Amino acid sequence: MSLEVLVFIIFNGLLYGMFLFMLSSGLTLIFGMMGILNFAHASFFMIGAYLGYQISENINFWIALIFAPMLVGIMGAMIEKYGLRNIHKYGHIAELLFTFGLFYIIEEMVQLIWGKTPVPYKVPEILNFPLIEISGMSYPAYSMFRLVISLLIFLAIYRVLAKTKTGLIIKASLTNPNMVAALGHNVPRVFSNVFGFGCALAGLAGVLAGNVIGTEPSMALLLGPIVFVVVVTGGLGSIKGALVASIIIGLIQTLTISMEYDLNSLINYLGFQIDINSTINHFTSLTLSQLSPIVPYILLIIVLIARPRGLFGKRDV
Amino acid sequence: MLNIKNLNAYYGKSHILQGVNLIVNEGEIVSLLGRNGVGRSTVIKSIMGMVKTDGSILFDGKQIIDLPIHQISNRGIAYVSENRDIFPDLTVYENLELGKKNNNSNIKWDIEELFDLFPNLKNRINVLGGVLSGGEQQMLTICRSLMGCPKLIMIDEPTEGLSPQMVNNVEKLLIKIAQKGVSILLVEQKLTIAFKLSKRLYVMGHGKVVYEGTPKNIKENQSIIKEWLEVS
Ligand SMILES: Nc1ncnc2c1ncn2[C@@H]1O[C@H](COP(=O)(O)OP(=O)(O)O)[C@@H](O)[C@H]1O
Ligand SMILES: [Mg+2]
């Protein structure tokens, strides 16, 4: 593998990783503070993509980039305040069912408004050109734009958590929300805000990715599982874990997808031969790139065997 | 300042407190005694709004029974739980920061004053709360709640599991708090300490107050001690 290819893979892996972080950071904070595993989290990602499309159509992409995540965030905060908070007293199962229902309601709503087929959400013209071209490969300007935005968002989250009183309240609430409230902080309001902010981040990820991966009603279902893998691998409630797991999964998946090695080549290398007509050849001839989609799940299993609470988690899964 | 009438508390279907009446006056140390499991912690948690309750809890003449936890706290009530709920992932300094709040209490505490009492905390200001010793954690929780300048502080078994030296420190701190005019509602297992510190005591049994009096009253009334306090 040439150096250029490796650089491209790293950039793409980082981009995918930061994208996963934008989705999983909100989810993991919400879980850590409220104990709710929000099944509908990826649905907010989908709403973000659709609103990004709609606002881009009617006004322009830049307005969409700012207002679509805000709208999604407000929607999330409202759902927390008027929905989840009232259900809280019936326990975690009720909350889980609520977010489950929310997932389906959002999917149906999206189909009612925008139809069942993908909408033509396009990369903004001004960013639609190859930024770097080396030995026949090109890195799109829009990808670089997404990477920069997600890095900025990461820095912002880091600063808020590390340097502000709000950050202190959030971190303390991860271990003991009742005690934080007993010190006079309005924890329910912090919950709503974190929930809303987490949804806004998912919405932003949707605005930024919807025009690349395609904006369609099943996008939440497609993305949901991988976000859970990130959050559980990193450790439920750990923002650091979410970051590390996102980057690892982003890099590994991008790396494997570009590899055409299979087990046969390893076996050949070791001096053995597999009969092409044997049953086992069906497995040994699978290439790494074909296996790429399940790599995150394999990682999840390995991590959970070695560390049942995830990489940085303090709570049981 | 705190006036509790006919307080009932429930965990799910179990009816834990059954009509508790209790008063704490301004600047007073009042102890809540009783064997384990009689509901002393539950009284404190009920006042703090952490348990499902009914009845009446007046603080400074105003009903607080159905308020959310943070509003009860902001009326000027502090809670130091029996679990020493420091935030283990935050530093000593950050733990203290979280205790601060804006209120117009006329009893002020500043960090230096508390550090004078516990030089240890000052030395360990940037250490994570989770690595402090049990005694240091206890000091930190009490100091943290003082940062909010409360009018009433409720402390649940502060000397439990501490070395005699630390028990001594806690005692001194409680006396200092009371001298500044803060009321204290104290749950204390060690009778000698409770008798020494408090003017009035309540004895609880099975979710009810079974006796109320001064330390002198109780010491003269051995049957109360035998029936409700001594561990046989
Ligand atoms: N979270 C809870 N859920 C159910 N029952 C509880 C809970 N906490 C305490 N109890 C019960 O309530 C009773 C009183 O407990 P508590 O107030 O902690 O007693 P004390 O502090 O006097 O030792 C006990 O019988 C205890 O088993
Ligand atoms: Mg207790």
Coordinates of C-alpha atoms and ligand atoms in Angstrom, one line a residue:
Chain A
M1 CA 0.0 0.0 0.0
S2 CA 1.5 3.3 -1.0
L3 CA 1.8 6.2 1.4
E4 CA -0.7 8.3 -0.6
V5 CA -3.3 5.6 -0.2
L6 CA -2.6 5.4 3.5
V7 CA -3.0 9.1 3.9
F8 CA -6.4 9.0 2.1
I9 CA -7.5 6.1 4.2
I10 CA -6.5 8.0 7.4
F11 CA -8.4 11.1 6.3
N12 CA -11.5 9.1 5.4
G13 CA -11.3 7.0 8.6
L14 CA -11.0 10.2 10.6
L15 CA -13.9 11.7 8.8
Y16 CA -16.1 8.7 9.4
G17 CA -14.9 8.5 13.0
M18 CA -15.7 12.1 13.8
F19 CA -19.1 11.6 12.1
L20 CA -19.7 8.6 14.5
F21 CA -18.6 10.8 17.4
M22 CA -21.0 13.5 16.6
L23 CA -23.8 10.9 16.7
S24 CA -22.6 9.0 19.7
S25 CA -21.5 11.8 22.0
G26 CA -25.0 12.9 22.6
L27 CA -26.3 9.4 23.0
T28 CA -23.7 8.5 25.5
L29 CA -24.2 11.6 27.6
I30 CA -27.9 11.1 27.6
F31 CA -27.5 7.6 28.8
G32 CA -24.9 8.6 31.4
M33 CA -27.1 11.3 32.9
M34 CA -30.6 9.8 32.6
G35 CA -30.0 6.1 32.2
I36 CA -32.0 6.2 29.0
L37 CA -30.8 4.3 26.0
N38 CA -32.5 6.5 23.4
F39 CA -33.5 4.2 20.5
A40 CA -34.7 7.1 18.5
H41 CA -31.3 8.9 18.5
A42 CA -30.5 8.1 14.9
S43 CA -34.0 9.3 14.0
F44 CA -32.9 12.8 15.0
F45 CA -30.0 12.3 12.6
M46 CA -32.5 11.5 9.9
I47 CA -34.7 14.5 10.7
G48 CA -31.6 16.6 10.4
A49 CA -30.8 15.3 7.0
Y50 CA -34.4 15.9 5.7
L51 CA -34.5 19.4 7.2
G52 CA -31.1 20.0 5.7
Y53 CA -32.5 19.0 2.4
Q54 CA -35.7 21.0 2.7
I55 CA -34.0 24.2 3.9
S56 CA -31.3 23.9 1.3
E57 CA -34.0 23.7 -1.4
N58 CA -36.0 26.6 -0.1
I59 CA -33.3 28.9 1.1
N60 CA -29.7 27.6 1.0
F61 CA -27.3 25.1 2.5
W62 CA -25.7 27.5 4.9
I63 CA -29.0 28.5 6.5
A64 CA -29.8 24.8 6.7
L65 CA -26.5 24.1 8.4
I66 CA -27.3 26.5 11.2
F67 CA -31.1 26.1 11.6
A68 CA -31.8 22.5 10.9
P69 CA -29.7 21.3 13.9
M70 CA -31.3 24.0 16.0
L71 CA -34.8 22.8 15.1
V72 CA -33.9 19.2 15.8
G73 CA -32.4 20.3 19.1
I74 CA -35.6 22.2 20.1
M75 CA -37.6 19.2 19.1
G76 CA -35.4 16.9 21.2
A77 CA -35.6 19.2 24.3
M78 CA -39.4 19.3 23.9
I79 CA -39.7 15.6 23.7
E80 CA -37.6 15.2 26.8
K81 CA -39.5 17.8 28.8
Y82 CA -43.1 16.9 27.9
G83 CA -42.6 13.2 27.0
L84 CA -39.8 11.4 28.7
R85 CA -39.9 13.4 31.9
N86 CA -43.5 12.4 32.6
I87 CA -42.8 8.8 31.8
H88 CA -39.7 8.6 34.0
K89 CA -41.7 7.6 37.1
Y90 CA -42.8 4.4 35.4
G91 CA -39.2 3.2 35.1
H92 CA -36.7 2.5 32.5
I93 CA -38.7 -0.1 30.5
A94 CA -41.4 2.5 29.9
E95 CA -38.8 5.0 28.8
L96 CA -37.2 2.5 26.4
L97 CA -40.6 1.7 24.9
F98 CA -41.3 5.4 24.5
T99 CA -38.1 5.9 22.5
F100 CA -38.9 2.8 20.5
G101 CA -42.3 4.2 19.6
L102 CA -40.7 7.5 18.8
F103 CA -38.4 5.8 16.3
Y104 CA -41.4 4.4 14.4
I105 CA -43.4 7.6 14.6
I106 CA -40.5 9.6 13.2
E107 CA -40.0 7.1 10.4
E108 CA -43.7 7.3 9.5
M109 CA -43.8 11.1 9.6
V110 CA -40.8 11.4 7.4
Q111 CA -42.4 9.1 4.9
L112 CA -45.7 11.0 5.0
I113 CA -43.9 14.3 4.4
W114 CA -41.1 13.4 2.0
G115 CA -42.2 10.1 0.6
K116 CA -40.6 6.6 0.6
T117 CA -38.0 7.2 -2.0
P118 CA -34.7 9.1 -1.4
V119 CA -34.8 12.9 -1.8
P120 CA -32.3 14.7 -4.1
Y121 CA -30.2 16.3 -1.4
K122 CA -27.1 17.6 -3.1
V123 CA -23.6 18.7 -1.9
P124 CA -23.5 22.5 -2.0
E125 CA -22.2 23.6 -5.4
I126 CA -19.4 25.8 -3.9
L127 CA -17.9 22.8 -2.1
N128 CA -18.4 20.3 -4.9
F129 CA -14.9 19.9 -6.2
P130 CA -11.9 17.7 -5.5
L131 CA -9.7 19.4 -3.0
I132 CA -6.6 17.3 -3.4
E133 CA -5.7 14.9 -6.2
I134 CA -2.8 12.5 -5.9
S135 CA -2.1 9.5 -8.1
G136 CA -5.6 9.3 -9.5
M137 CA -7.4 9.6 -6.1
S138 CA -9.2 12.7 -5.1
Y139 CA -10.3 14.0 -1.7
P140 CA -13.5 16.1 -2.0
A141 CA -13.5 19.6 -0.6
Y142 CA -16.9 18.8 1.1
S143 CA -15.3 16.0 3.0
M144 CA -12.6 18.3 4.3
F145 CA -15.3 20.8 5.3
R146 CA -17.2 18.1 7.2
L147 CA -14.0 17.0 8.9
V148 CA -13.2 20.6 10.0
I149 CA -16.7 21.2 11.3
S150 CA -16.7 18.0 13.3
L151 CA -13.3 18.7 14.8
L152 CA -14.6 22.2 15.8
I153 CA -17.6 20.6 17.4
F154 CA -15.4 18.2 19.3
L155 CA -13.3 21.1 20.6
A156 CA -16.4 23.0 21.6
I157 CA -17.8 20.0 23.6
Y158 CA -14.4 19.4 25.2
R159 CA -14.1 23.0 26.3
V160 CA -17.7 23.2 27.7
L161 CA -17.1 19.9 29.6
A162 CA -13.7 20.8 30.9
K163 CA -13.9 24.5 31.5
T164 CA -17.4 25.6 32.5
K165 CA -19.7 25.2 35.5
T166 CA -22.3 23.6 33.2
G167 CA -19.6 21.1 32.2
L168 CA -19.1 20.3 35.9
I169 CA -22.8 19.9 36.5
I170 CA -23.0 17.5 33.5
K171 CA -20.0 15.5 34.6
A172 CA -21.2 15.3 38.2
S173 CA -24.7 14.3 37.0
L174 CA -23.1 11.3 35.2
T175 CA -22.4 9.7 38.6
N176 CA -25.0 11.1 40.9
P177 CA -27.8 13.4 39.5
N178 CA -29.7 13.5 42.8
M179 CA -26.8 14.9 44.7
V180 CA -26.2 17.6 42.1
A181 CA -29.8 18.6 42.5
A182 CA -29.4 18.6 46.3
L183 CA -26.7 21.2 45.8
G184 CA -29.3 23.4 44.2
H185 CA -28.7 22.9 40.5
N186 CA -31.7 22.5 38.3
V187 CA -30.9 19.0 37.1
P188 CA -34.1 18.4 35.1
R189 CA -33.4 21.5 33.0
V190 CA -29.8 20.3 32.5
F191 CA -31.3 17.0 31.3
S192 CA -33.5 18.7 28.8
N193 CA -30.7 20.8 27.5
V194 CA -28.3 17.9 27.2
F195 CA -31.0 15.8 25.5
G196 CA -31.7 18.7 23.1
F197 CA -28.0 19.3 22.5
G198 CA -27.4 15.7 21.8
C199 CA -30.3 15.6 19.3
A200 CA -28.9 18.8 17.7
L201 CA -25.6 17.2 17.2
A202 CA -27.3 14.2 15.6
G203 CA -29.2 16.6 13.4
L204 CA -26.0 18.4 12.4
A205 CA -24.5 15.0 11.5
G206 CA -27.6 14.5 9.3
V207 CA -27.3 17.8 7.5
L208 CA -23.6 17.1 6.8
A209 CA -24.0 13.5 5.8
G210 CA -27.4 13.3 4.2
N211 CA -26.1 14.7 0.9
V212 CA -23.3 12.1 0.8
I213 CA -24.9 8.8 2.0
G214 CA -28.4 9.6 0.7
T215 CA -31.4 10.9 2.5
E216 CA -34.2 8.3 2.7
P217 CA -36.6 7.0 5.3
S218 CA -34.5 3.9 6.3
M219 CA -31.3 5.9 7.1
A220 CA -32.0 5.9 10.8
L221 CA -32.5 2.2 10.8
L222 CA -29.2 1.7 8.8
L223 CA -27.2 3.9 11.1
G224 CA -28.7 3.1 14.5
P225 CA -26.9 -0.1 15.2
I226 CA -23.4 1.2 14.5
V227 CA -24.0 4.2 16.9
F228 CA -24.9 1.7 19.6
V229 CA -21.8 -0.3 18.9
V230 CA -19.7 2.9 19.4
V231 CA -21.4 3.9 22.6
V232 CA -21.3 0.4 24.1
T233 CA -17.7 -0.2 23.0
G234 CA -16.6 3.1 24.4
G235 CA -18.4 2.5 27.7
L236 CA -21.9 3.8 28.3
G237 CA -21.8 7.4 29.6
S238 CA -18.2 8.0 28.7
I239 CA -17.6 10.8 26.2
K240 CA -13.9 9.9 26.0
G241 CA -14.9 6.3 25.3
A242 CA -17.2 7.5 22.5
L243 CA -14.4 9.5 21.0
V244 CA -11.9 6.6 21.1
A245 CA -14.4 4.0 19.9
S246 CA -15.6 6.3 17.1
I247 CA -12.0 6.9 15.8
I248 CA -11.0 3.2 16.1
I249 CA -14.2 2.0 14.3
G250 CA -13.9 4.8 11.7
L251 CA -10.3 3.9 10.9
I252 CA -10.7 0.1 11.0
Q253 CA -13.7 0.2 8.8
T254 CA -12.2 2.5 6.2
L255 CA -9.0 0.4 6.3
T256 CA -10.7 -2.9 5.9
I257 CA -13.0 -1.7 3.1
S258 CA -10.1 -0.9 1.0
M259 CA -8.4 -4.3 1.5
E260 CA -8.9 -7.1 -0.9
Y261 CA -7.0 -9.7 1.2
D262 CA -8.7 -12.9 2.0
L263 CA -7.8 -15.9 4.2
N264 CA -6.7 -17.8 1.1
S265 CA -3.9 -15.4 0.5
L266 CA -2.7 -15.9 4.0
I267 CA -3.0 -19.6 3.7
N268 CA -1.1 -19.6 0.4
Y269 CA 1.5 -17.4 2.0
L270 CA 2.0 -20.0 4.7
G271 CA 2.5 -22.6 2.0
F272 CA -0.9 -24.4 2.0
Q273 CA -3.5 -24.6 -0.6
I274 CA -7.3 -24.5 -0.3
D275 CA -9.3 -26.4 -2.9
I276 CA -11.4 -23.8 -4.8
N277 CA -14.4 -26.2 -4.9
S278 CA -14.4 -27.1 -1.2
T279 CA -17.1 -25.7 1.1
I280 CA -14.5 -24.0 3.3
N281 CA -13.4 -21.9 0.3
H282 CA -16.7 -20.0 0.7
F283 CA -15.4 -18.6 3.9
T284 CA -11.7 -18.4 3.3
S285 CA -12.3 -16.5 0.0
L286 CA -14.2 -13.7 1.7
T287 CA -12.1 -10.6 1.4
L288 CA -11.6 -8.1 4.3
S289 CA -13.6 -5.5 2.3
Q290 CA -16.5 -7.9 2.1
L291 CA -16.3 -8.4 5.9
S292 CA -15.9 -4.7 6.6
P293 CA -19.6 -4.1 7.7
I294 CA -19.3 -6.7 10.5
V295 CA -15.9 -5.6 11.7
P296 CA -17.4 -3.1 14.3
Y297 CA -19.5 -5.9 15.8
I298 CA -16.5 -8.1 16.1
L299 CA -14.7 -5.3 17.8
L300 CA -17.7 -4.9 20.1
I301 CA -17.7 -8.6 21.1
I302 CA -13.9 -8.5 21.7
V303 CA -14.1 -5.4 23.9
L304 CA -17.0 -6.7 25.9
I305 CA -15.3 -10.0 26.6
A306 CA -12.2 -8.2 27.8
R307 CA -13.9 -5.2 29.5
P308 CA -17.6 -5.8 30.1
R309 CA -18.1 -2.1 30.8
G310 CA -16.6 -1.0 27.5
L311 CA -13.3 0.8 27.1
F312 CA -13.9 3.7 29.5
G313 CA -17.3 2.8 31.0
K314 CA -18.1 2.8 34.7
R315 CA -21.5 1.2 34.4
D316 CA -22.6 -2.3 33.4
V317 CA -24.0 -2.6 30.0
Chain B
M1 CA -37.6 27.1 61.1
L2 CA -38.3 23.5 60.1
N3 CA -41.7 22.2 61.1
I4 CA -42.8 18.7 60.1
K5 CA -46.3 17.5 60.7
N6 CA -47.7 14.0 60.0
L7 CA -45.1 13.1 57.5
N8 CA -45.6 9.8 55.6
A9 CA -43.1 8.4 53.2
Y10 CA -43.2 5.5 50.8
Y11 CA -40.8 3.3 48.8
G12 CA -43.0 1.8 46.2
K13 CA -45.8 0.1 48.2
S14 CA -44.0 0.0 51.5
H15 CA -45.2 2.7 53.9
I16 CA -41.9 3.6 55.7
L17 CA -42.6 6.8 57.7
Q18 CA -46.0 6.8 59.5
G19 CA -46.9 10.2 60.7
V20 CA -43.6 11.8 61.8
N21 CA -43.7 15.1 63.7
L22 CA -40.5 17.0 64.2
I23 CA -39.3 20.6 64.8
V24 CA -35.9 22.2 64.3
N25 CA -35.5 25.8 65.6
E26 CA -33.1 28.5 64.4
G27 CA -29.5 27.8 65.3
E28 CA -30.3 24.5 67.1
I29 CA -28.6 21.1 66.8
V30 CA -31.3 18.4 66.9
S31 CA -30.4 14.7 66.8
L32 CA -32.4 11.9 65.3
L33 CA -31.7 8.6 67.0
G34 CA -32.8 5.1 66.6
R35 CA -31.7 1.7 65.5
N36 CA -30.7 0.9 62.0
G37 CA -33.7 0.7 59.6
V38 CA -36.2 2.7 61.7
G39 CA -36.3 5.4 59.0
R40 CA -33.9 8.2 60.1
S41 CA -32.3 8.5 56.7
T42 CA -35.8 8.4 55.1
V43 CA -36.8 11.5 57.2
I44 CA -33.9 13.4 55.8
K45 CA -34.5 12.3 52.2
S46 CA -38.1 13.2 52.5
I47 CA -37.3 16.7 53.6
M48 CA -34.9 16.9 50.6
G49 CA -37.7 15.8 48.2
M50 CA -36.0 12.5 47.3
V51 CA -38.8 10.2 48.4
K52 CA -42.5 10.0 47.7
T53 CA -44.2 11.7 50.7
D54 CA -47.3 13.3 52.0
G55 CA -48.0 15.4 55.0
S56 CA -46.6 18.9 55.8
I57 CA -43.0 20.2 55.8
L58 CA -42.8 23.9 56.5
F59 CA -39.5 25.6 56.1
D60 CA -39.3 29.3 57.2
G61 CA -43.1 29.1 57.3
K62 CA -43.5 27.9 53.7
Q63 CA -44.6 24.5 52.4
I64 CA -41.8 22.7 50.6
I65 CA -43.2 19.1 50.5
D66 CA -43.9 18.9 46.8
L67 CA -41.0 21.0 45.5
P68 CA -38.3 19.6 43.3
I69 CA -35.0 18.8 45.0
H70 CA -33.1 21.8 43.7
Q71 CA -35.7 24.2 44.8
I72 CA -35.7 22.8 48.3
S73 CA -32.0 23.1 48.3
N74 CA -32.2 26.7 47.2
R75 CA -34.5 27.6 50.0
G76 CA -31.4 27.1 52.2
I77 CA -31.4 23.4 53.1
A78 CA -28.2 21.3 52.7
Y79 CA -28.0 17.5 52.7
V80 CA -24.9 15.4 53.6
S81 CA -25.9 11.8 52.9
E82 CA -24.7 8.7 54.7
N83 CA -23.0 7.6 51.5
R84 CA -20.6 10.6 51.4
D85 CA -21.7 11.3 47.9
I86 CA -18.6 13.1 46.6
F87 CA -18.2 13.2 42.9
P88 CA -15.3 10.8 42.5
D89 CA -14.3 11.9 39.0
L90 CA -14.1 15.6 39.9
T91 CA -11.3 17.2 41.9
V92 CA -11.7 18.5 45.5
Y93 CA -11.8 22.0 44.0
E94 CA -14.5 21.1 41.5
N95 CA -16.5 19.3 44.2
L96 CA -16.5 22.5 46.2
E97 CA -17.3 24.7 43.2
L98 CA -20.5 22.6 42.7
G99 CA -21.6 23.5 46.2
K100 CA -21.7 27.2 45.5
K101 CA -25.0 28.8 44.7
N102 CA -26.4 32.3 44.6
N103 CA -28.5 33.0 47.6
N104 CA -29.0 35.8 50.0
S105 CA -28.2 33.9 53.1
N106 CA -26.7 36.0 55.8
I107 CA -24.4 33.2 57.1
K108 CA -21.4 33.2 54.7
W109 CA -18.6 30.7 54.4
D110 CA -15.6 31.1 52.3
I111 CA -13.2 28.5 51.1
E112 CA -10.2 29.8 53.1
E113 CA -12.2 29.6 56.3
L114 CA -12.9 25.9 55.6
F115 CA -9.3 25.3 54.6
D116 CA -8.2 26.7 58.0
L117 CA -10.3 24.0 59.6
F118 CA -9.0 21.3 57.3
P119 CA -5.6 22.0 56.0
N120 CA -5.7 18.5 54.4
L121 CA -8.3 19.6 51.9
K122 CA -6.3 22.5 50.9
N123 CA -3.2 20.3 50.2
R124 CA -5.3 18.0 48.1
I125 CA -7.3 20.6 46.2
N126 CA -6.4 19.2 42.8
V127 CA -6.8 15.5 43.7
L128 CA -9.8 13.5 42.5
G129 CA -12.5 13.1 45.1
G130 CA -12.5 9.4 44.6
V131 CA -9.0 8.9 45.9
L132 CA -9.5 10.7 49.3
S133 CA -9.7 8.7 52.5
G134 CA -13.1 8.1 54.1
G135 CA -12.5 10.9 56.6
E136 CA -11.4 13.4 54.0
Q137 CA -14.5 12.5 51.8
Q138 CA -16.7 13.2 54.8
M139 CA -15.0 16.6 55.4
L140 CA -15.4 17.4 51.7
T141 CA -19.1 16.6 51.6
I142 CA -19.7 18.8 54.6
C143 CA -17.6 21.6 53.3
R144 CA -19.2 21.3 49.9
S145 CA -22.7 21.8 51.3
L146 CA -21.4 24.8 53.4
M147 CA -20.3 26.5 50.2
G148 CA -24.0 27.0 49.4
C149 CA -24.4 28.9 52.7
P150 CA -27.4 26.9 54.0
K151 CA -29.6 27.9 56.9
L152 CA -30.2 24.2 57.8
I153 CA -27.8 21.4 57.2
M154 CA -29.0 17.8 57.5
I155 CA -26.1 15.3 58.2
D156 CA -26.6 11.6 58.1
E157 CA -24.2 9.5 60.3
P158 CA -21.1 11.7 59.7
T159 CA -18.8 9.7 62.1
E160 CA -19.7 6.3 60.8
G161 CA -16.5 4.3 60.1
L162 CA -14.1 7.2 60.9
S163 CA -11.0 7.1 63.1
P164 CA -11.3 8.6 66.5
Q165 CA -9.1 11.5 65.3
M166 CA -11.5 12.2 62.4
V167 CA -14.5 11.8 64.6
N168 CA -13.0 14.5 66.7
N169 CA -12.6 16.7 63.7
V170 CA -16.2 16.2 62.6
E171 CA -17.4 17.1 66.1
K172 CA -15.4 20.3 66.0
L173 CA -16.8 21.2 62.6
L174 CA -20.4 20.6 63.7
I175 CA -19.9 22.9 66.8
K176 CA -18.3 25.6 64.5
I177 CA -21.3 25.3 62.1
A178 CA -23.8 25.7 64.9
Q179 CA -21.9 28.7 66.4
K180 CA -22.3 30.5 63.1
G181 CA -26.1 30.1 63.5
V182 CA -26.7 27.3 61.1
S183 CA -29.3 24.8 62.3
I184 CA -28.3 21.1 62.2
L185 CA -30.5 18.0 61.9
L186 CA -28.1 15.2 62.8
V187 CA -28.5 11.5 62.5
E188 CA -25.9 10.0 64.8
Q189 CA -25.3 6.4 65.9
K190 CA -22.8 7.3 68.7
L191 CA -25.0 8.4 71.7
T192 CA -22.1 10.1 73.4
I193 CA -21.6 12.5 70.5
A194 CA -25.3 13.1 70.0
F195 CA -25.8 13.8 73.7
K196 CA -22.8 16.2 73.8
L197 CA -23.8 18.2 70.7
S198 CA -27.5 18.5 70.7
K199 CA -30.0 20.4 72.9
R200 CA -32.9 18.2 71.8
L201 CA -33.2 14.7 70.5
Y202 CA -35.9 12.6 68.8
V203 CA -35.9 8.8 69.1
M204 CA -37.4 6.9 66.3
G205 CA -38.8 3.4 66.2
H206 CA -40.6 1.7 63.3
G207 CA -41.2 4.8 61.2
K208 CA -42.5 6.9 64.0
V209 CA -41.1 9.3 66.6
V210 CA -41.3 7.4 69.9
Y211 CA -39.7 9.9 72.2
E212 CA -38.6 13.5 72.3
G213 CA -36.5 15.2 74.9
T214 CA -33.3 16.7 76.1
P215 CA -30.1 14.6 76.5
K216 CA -30.7 14.9 80.2
N217 CA -34.2 13.5 79.9
I218 CA -33.1 10.6 78.0
K219 CA -30.1 9.7 80.2
E220 CA -32.5 9.7 83.1
N221 CA -34.9 7.5 81.2
Q222 CA -33.0 4.2 80.9
S223 CA -36.1 2.3 79.6
I224 CA -36.1 4.5 76.5
I225 CA -32.5 3.6 75.9
K226 CA -33.1 -0.1 76.5
E227 CA -36.2 -0.3 74.3
W228 CA -35.2 1.9 71.3
L229 CA -31.5 2.6 71.2
E230 CA -29.3 -0.2 72.7
V231 CA -28.2 -2.8 70.3
S232 CA -28.9 -6.1 72.0
Ligands
LIG1 N1 -34.6 2.7 48.4 C1 -35.3 1.9 49.2 N2 -36.2 1.1 48.7 C2 -37.0 0.3 49.5 N3 -36.9 0.3 50.9 C3 -36.0 1.1 51.4 C4 -35.1 2.0 50.6 N4 -34.3 2.7 51.5 C5 -34.7 2.3 52.7 N5 -35.6 1.4 52.7 C6 -36.3 0.8 53.9 O1 -36.8 1.8 54.7 C7 -36.6 1.5 56.0 C8 -35.9 2.7 56.7 O2 -34.6 2.9 56.1 P1 -33.7 4.1 56.5 O3 -34.4 5.4 56.5 O4 -32.5 4.0 55.6 O5 -33.3 3.7 58.0 P2 -32.1 4.3 58.9 O6 -31.5 5.4 58.3 O7 -32.9 4.7 60.2 O8 -31.2 3.2 59.2 C9 -35.7 0.3 56.1 O9 -36.6 -0.8 56.5 C10 -35.2 0.1 54.8 O10 -35.1 -1.3 54.5
MG2 MG -29.6 5.5 57.6

